[in-house]
Structures are given as structure tokens and as C-alpha cells.
mmCIF file of C-alpha atoms in Angstrom:
data_model
loop_
_atom_site.group_PDB
_atom_site.id
_atom_site.type_symbol
_atom_site.label_atom_id
_atom_site.label_comp_id
_atom_site.label_asym_id
_atom_site.label_seq_id
_atom_site.Cartn_x
_atom_site.Cartn_y
_atom_site.Cartn_z
ATOM 1 C CA UNK A 67 165.947 81.322 53.873
ATOM 2 C CA UNK A 68 165.188 84.997 53.505
ATOM 3 C CA UNK A 69 164.938 86.715 50.135
ATOM 4 C CA UNK A 70 164.747 90.486 50.510
ATOM 5 C CA UNK A 71 162.924 91.283 47.288
ATOM 6 C CA UNK A 72 161.845 94.892 47.453
ATOM 7 C CA UNK A 73 162.040 97.728 44.979
ATOM 8 C CA UNK A 74 160.835 101.251 44.755
ATOM 9 C CA UNK A 75 162.154 104.258 42.916
ATOM 10 C CA UNK A 76 160.077 107.022 44.480
ATOM 11 C CA UNK A 77 159.820 110.226 42.459
ATOM 12 C CA UNK A 78 160.013 109.906 38.712
ATOM 13 C CA UNK A 79 159.418 106.905 36.530
ATOM 14 C CA UNK A 80 162.064 104.480 35.345
ATOM 15 C CA UNK A 81 162.053 106.080 31.925
ATOM 16 C CA UNK A 82 162.260 109.642 33.260
ATOM 17 C CA UNK A 83 165.765 110.870 32.469
ATOM 18 C CA UNK A 84 165.152 114.221 34.166
ATOM 19 C CA UNK A 85 165.276 112.936 37.764
ATOM 20 C CA UNK A 86 168.260 114.691 39.301
ATOM 21 C CA UNK A 87 169.228 115.569 42.840
ATOM 22 C CA UNK A 88 167.653 119.031 42.595
ATOM 23 C CA UNK A 89 164.263 117.431 41.889
ATOM 24 C CA UNK A 90 164.403 114.822 44.683
ATOM 25 C CA UNK A 91 162.551 115.943 47.778
ATOM 26 C CA UNK A 92 163.566 114.780 51.217
ATOM 27 C CA UNK A 93 160.301 112.867 51.541
ATOM 28 C CA UNK A 94 160.974 110.947 48.297
ATOM 29 C CA UNK A 95 164.553 110.273 49.419
ATOM 30 C CA UNK A 96 163.401 108.882 52.777
ATOM 31 C CA UNK A 97 160.630 106.818 51.176
ATOM 32 C CA UNK A 98 163.011 105.047 48.811
ATOM 33 C CA UNK A 99 165.724 104.535 51.433
ATOM 34 C CA UNK A 100 163.096 103.050 53.781
ATOM 35 C CA UNK A 101 161.660 100.790 51.091
ATOM 36 C CA UNK A 102 164.898 99.497 49.606
ATOM 37 C CA UNK A 103 167.453 99.653 52.423
ATOM 38 C CA UNK A 104 165.794 99.897 55.813
ATOM 39 C CA UNK A 105 163.338 97.088 55.058
ATOM 40 C CA UNK A 106 166.241 94.868 53.950
ATOM 41 C CA UNK A 107 168.089 95.644 57.183
ATOM 42 C CA UNK A 108 165.063 95.050 59.419
ATOM 43 C CA UNK A 109 164.031 91.785 57.755
ATOM 44 C CA UNK A 110 167.635 90.531 57.843
ATOM 45 C CA UNK A 111 167.964 91.401 61.505
ATOM 46 C CA UNK A 112 164.772 89.520 62.376
ATOM 47 C CA UNK A 113 165.707 86.503 60.246
ATOM 48 C CA UNK A 114 169.137 86.235 61.853
ATOM 49 C CA UNK A 115 167.478 85.990 65.271
ATOM 50 C CA UNK A 116 165.886 82.769 64.016
ATOM 51 C CA UNK A 117 168.906 81.534 62.040
ATOM 52 C CA UNK A 118 171.643 82.011 64.656
ATOM 53 C CA UNK A 119 170.407 79.337 67.090
ATOM 54 C CA UNK A 120 170.210 76.921 64.137
ATOM 55 C CA UNK A 121 173.717 77.907 62.964
ATOM 56 C CA UNK A 122 172.295 77.863 59.458
ATOM 57 C CA UNK A 123 170.633 80.214 57.041
ATOM 58 C CA UNK A 124 170.667 81.878 53.653
ATOM 59 C CA UNK A 125 169.878 85.518 52.955
ATOM 60 C CA UNK A 126 169.635 86.816 49.405
ATOM 61 C CA UNK A 127 169.198 90.531 48.838
ATOM 62 C CA UNK A 128 167.789 91.807 45.567
ATOM 63 C CA UNK A 129 169.722 94.863 44.444
ATOM 64 C CA UNK A 130 169.825 96.281 40.926
ATOM 65 C CA UNK A 131 172.181 96.949 38.054
ATOM 66 C CA UNK A 132 171.675 100.547 39.157
ATOM 67 C CA UNK A 133 173.739 99.709 42.250
ATOM 68 C CA UNK A 134 176.687 98.909 39.990
ATOM 69 C CA UNK A 135 176.344 101.411 37.176
ATOM 70 C CA UNK A 136 174.770 104.858 37.216
ATOM 71 C CA UNK A 137 172.116 105.441 34.573
ATOM 72 C CA UNK A 138 169.660 108.104 33.557
ATOM 73 C CA UNK A 139 166.761 105.730 34.236
ATOM 74 C CA UNK A 140 166.428 106.174 38.010
ATOM 75 C CA UNK A 141 166.931 108.958 40.514
ATOM 76 C CA UNK A 142 169.845 109.238 42.926
ATOM 77 C CA UNK A 143 167.754 107.913 45.805
ATOM 78 C CA UNK A 144 167.264 104.590 43.995
ATOM 79 C CA UNK A 145 170.920 104.215 42.995
ATOM 80 C CA UNK A 146 172.040 105.075 46.512
ATOM 81 C CA UNK A 147 169.621 102.696 48.229
ATOM 82 C CA UNK A 148 170.504 99.739 45.994
ATOM 83 C CA UNK A 149 174.250 100.456 46.305
ATOM 84 C CA UNK A 150 173.813 100.472 50.065
ATOM 85 C CA UNK A 151 172.081 97.081 49.859
ATOM 86 C CA UNK A 152 175.295 95.699 48.338
ATOM 87 C CA UNK A 153 177.342 97.202 51.161
ATOM 88 C CA UNK A 154 174.945 95.753 53.718
ATOM 89 C CA UNK A 155 175.202 92.368 51.990
ATOM 90 C CA UNK A 156 178.997 92.322 52.296
ATOM 91 C CA UNK A 157 178.980 93.440 55.931
ATOM 92 C CA UNK A 158 176.300 90.960 56.979
ATOM 93 C CA UNK A 159 178.161 88.179 55.153
ATOM 94 C CA UNK A 160 181.311 88.959 57.110
ATOM 95 C CA UNK A 161 179.500 89.292 60.440
ATOM 96 C CA UNK A 162 177.267 86.234 60.042
ATOM 97 C CA UNK A 163 179.633 83.715 58.416
ATOM 98 C CA UNK A 164 180.823 82.399 61.816
ATOM 99 C CA UNK A 165 177.153 81.693 62.605
ATOM 100 C CA UNK A 166 176.682 79.520 59.498
ATOM 101 C CA UNK A 167 174.605 82.199 57.759
ATOM 102 C CA UNK A 168 175.381 83.006 54.131
ATOM 103 C CA UNK A 169 174.471 86.422 52.721
ATOM 104 C CA UNK A 170 174.596 87.208 49.016
ATOM 105 C CA UNK A 171 172.852 89.435 46.498
ATOM 106 C CA UNK A 172 171.668 89.503 42.930
ATOM 107 C CA UNK A 173 171.686 92.656 40.843
ATOM 108 C CA UNK A 174 169.239 92.338 37.951
ATOM 109 C CA UNK A 175 169.163 94.650 34.968
ATOM 110 C CA UNK A 176 165.867 95.476 33.249
ATOM 111 C CA UNK A 177 163.712 92.377 33.682
ATOM 112 C CA UNK A 178 160.300 92.069 32.039
ATOM 113 C CA UNK A 179 158.857 90.928 35.340
ATOM 114 C CA UNK A 180 155.506 92.635 35.610
ATOM 115 C CA UNK A 181 152.802 94.409 33.638
ATOM 116 C CA UNK A 182 154.334 97.683 34.897
ATOM 117 C CA UNK A 183 157.781 96.762 33.527
ATOM 118 C CA UNK A 184 156.263 95.693 30.219
ATOM 119 C CA UNK A 185 154.306 98.956 30.027
ATOM 120 C CA UNK A 186 157.437 101.003 30.765
ATOM 121 C CA UNK A 187 159.302 99.133 28.022
ATOM 122 C CA UNK A 188 156.502 99.655 25.480
ATOM 123 C CA UNK A 189 156.261 103.365 26.361
ATOM 124 C CA UNK A 190 159.798 103.895 25.083
ATOM 125 C CA UNK A 191 160.224 104.847 21.472
ATOM 126 C CA UNK A 192 161.612 102.305 19.028
ATOM 127 C CA UNK A 193 164.871 104.282 18.978
ATOM 128 C CA UNK A 194 165.090 104.317 22.808
ATOM 129 C CA UNK A 195 164.566 100.549 22.882
ATOM 130 C CA UNK A 196 167.198 100.026 20.180
ATOM 131 C CA UNK A 197 169.771 102.140 22.057
ATOM 132 C CA UNK A 198 168.998 100.388 25.346
ATOM 133 C CA UNK A 199 169.370 96.917 23.817
ATOM 134 C CA UNK A 200 172.583 97.938 22.035
ATOM 135 C CA UNK A 201 174.134 98.416 25.482
ATOM 136 C CA UNK A 202 173.370 94.784 26.416
ATOM 137 C CA UNK A 203 175.850 92.354 24.806
ATOM 138 C CA UNK A 204 173.234 89.571 24.805
ATOM 139 C CA UNK A 205 170.884 91.953 22.967
ATOM 140 C CA UNK A 206 167.728 91.314 24.976
ATOM 141 C CA UNK A 207 165.990 92.022 28.259
ATOM 142 C CA UNK A 208 166.011 89.532 31.090
ATOM 143 C CA UNK A 209 163.279 87.144 32.142
ATOM 144 C CA UNK A 210 162.004 86.679 35.706
ATOM 145 C CA UNK A 211 162.989 83.007 35.731
ATOM 146 C CA UNK A 212 166.613 83.957 35.022
ATOM 147 C CA UNK A 213 166.692 85.946 38.252
ATOM 148 C CA UNK A 214 164.797 83.210 40.089
ATOM 149 C CA UNK A 215 167.356 80.578 39.054
ATOM 150 C CA UNK A 216 170.219 82.654 40.476
ATOM 151 C CA UNK A 217 168.316 83.211 43.727
ATOM 152 C CA UNK A 218 167.520 79.489 43.962
ATOM 153 C CA UNK A 219 171.202 78.673 43.468
ATOM 154 C CA UNK A 220 172.239 81.062 46.242
ATOM 155 C CA UNK A 221 169.636 79.455 48.542
ATOM 156 C CA UNK A 222 170.858 75.946 47.756
ATOM 157 C CA UNK A 223 173.641 73.795 49.190
ATOM 158 C CA UNK A 224 175.490 74.185 45.881
ATOM 159 C CA UNK A 225 176.439 77.716 46.995
ATOM 160 C CA UNK A 226 177.833 76.703 50.397
ATOM 161 C CA UNK A 227 181.238 78.280 49.785
ATOM 162 C CA UNK A 228 179.855 81.588 48.539
ATOM 163 C CA UNK A 229 179.078 84.506 50.822
ATOM 164 C CA UNK A 230 179.267 88.272 50.422
ATOM 165 C CA UNK A 231 178.978 88.083 46.640
ATOM 166 C CA UNK A 232 176.701 89.666 44.081
ATOM 167 C CA UNK A 233 175.565 87.910 40.925
ATOM 168 C CA UNK A 234 174.915 90.416 38.141
ATOM 169 C CA UNK A 235 172.015 89.358 35.916
ATOM 170 C CA UNK A 236 171.962 91.885 33.112
ATOM 171 C CA UNK A 237 172.967 90.277 29.832
ATOM 172 C CA UNK A 238 176.472 91.695 30.141
ATOM 173 C CA UNK A 239 175.562 95.380 30.427
ATOM 174 C CA UNK A 240 177.708 95.469 33.573
ATOM 175 C CA UNK A 241 180.720 93.215 33.853
ATOM 176 C CA UNK A 242 183.136 93.117 36.735
#
């Protein structure tokens, strides 16, 4: 089992709505692409070297709601890198299925998963929080264990006929 759980947004904070392409330097772009996409590729490549001889394996890539729906809360480098993770997930799933290796992804929305995430949420004004929550049909932010349960499912035998898919964990703020 490999879970590629990496995230980095580079320039600008998650609440900074001013991050636009004109403000993204090439160094920030490369840093985020390396962190979110290249690391996922490299770890997957190494893991498949070990999984192929066993004809068995599970890879779960952690993407983001930002890969599915553009927002003002991250810069273009983050959206692009996480969207590319979904493309990589589908391609690896297709390429590795004959080897008995399943590749899927989860795309969480805003999850209160760390002191940093909690701080970012508290830094928003009451009105900003109200507007954000109004866009989530379930009316609340996600919990880390809700993401963990989806990852555990994708790593289990119960998901043995699922590959190349993304589970969106965002309270309904993106539905496909």
C-alpha cells in the first residue's frame, strides 16, 4: 500500500484571494509542482517496482477539491498540480491494472486536519466562514477521520473492483 499524502500551495496562503498567475513566480510554480505532482509520481514509480513482482498493490493519491473546482482560495500552481494528480491517477490505474495494482484518489475539501488549518479557518471573518459553509450542502467542514475512512476503504479488499476513481470528500460542495 502506498498513500501519496502530500500538499503544498507555495506562494500565498489558503485564504489569500489575490493569488493570480501574474503573482506566481516560476520558483513558486516549480516548488508546488515538485511537492504535489513530482513526488507523487516518484513515490508511485518506486512502489510499483515492489508491487509488480507481487502482482498486488494499492496506491491512493491525495488530491484536493481544488483539482475539481477552481476557487479563490489557492493559486493556479496548486490547482494545476492537484488536477494533474488526478490525471496521473487515471493513467497509472490503466497502466497498472494488468499487474494487479489498483490506483485511486481522494479529493478532500477543507478539512480541519491540523493546527494550521484550524488557524486559517479562525482567521476568516464570521461572514467569510458563513459564505464558505453556505457553499457546502452538509453545512460543515470535514474531519480528518472522514478522509481516513475513504483511504482505508480504497486500501482494503472491499474496493477490489475499483481503480482509476476519485472519491470526493467535501460535504457536497463538488458533485459529479
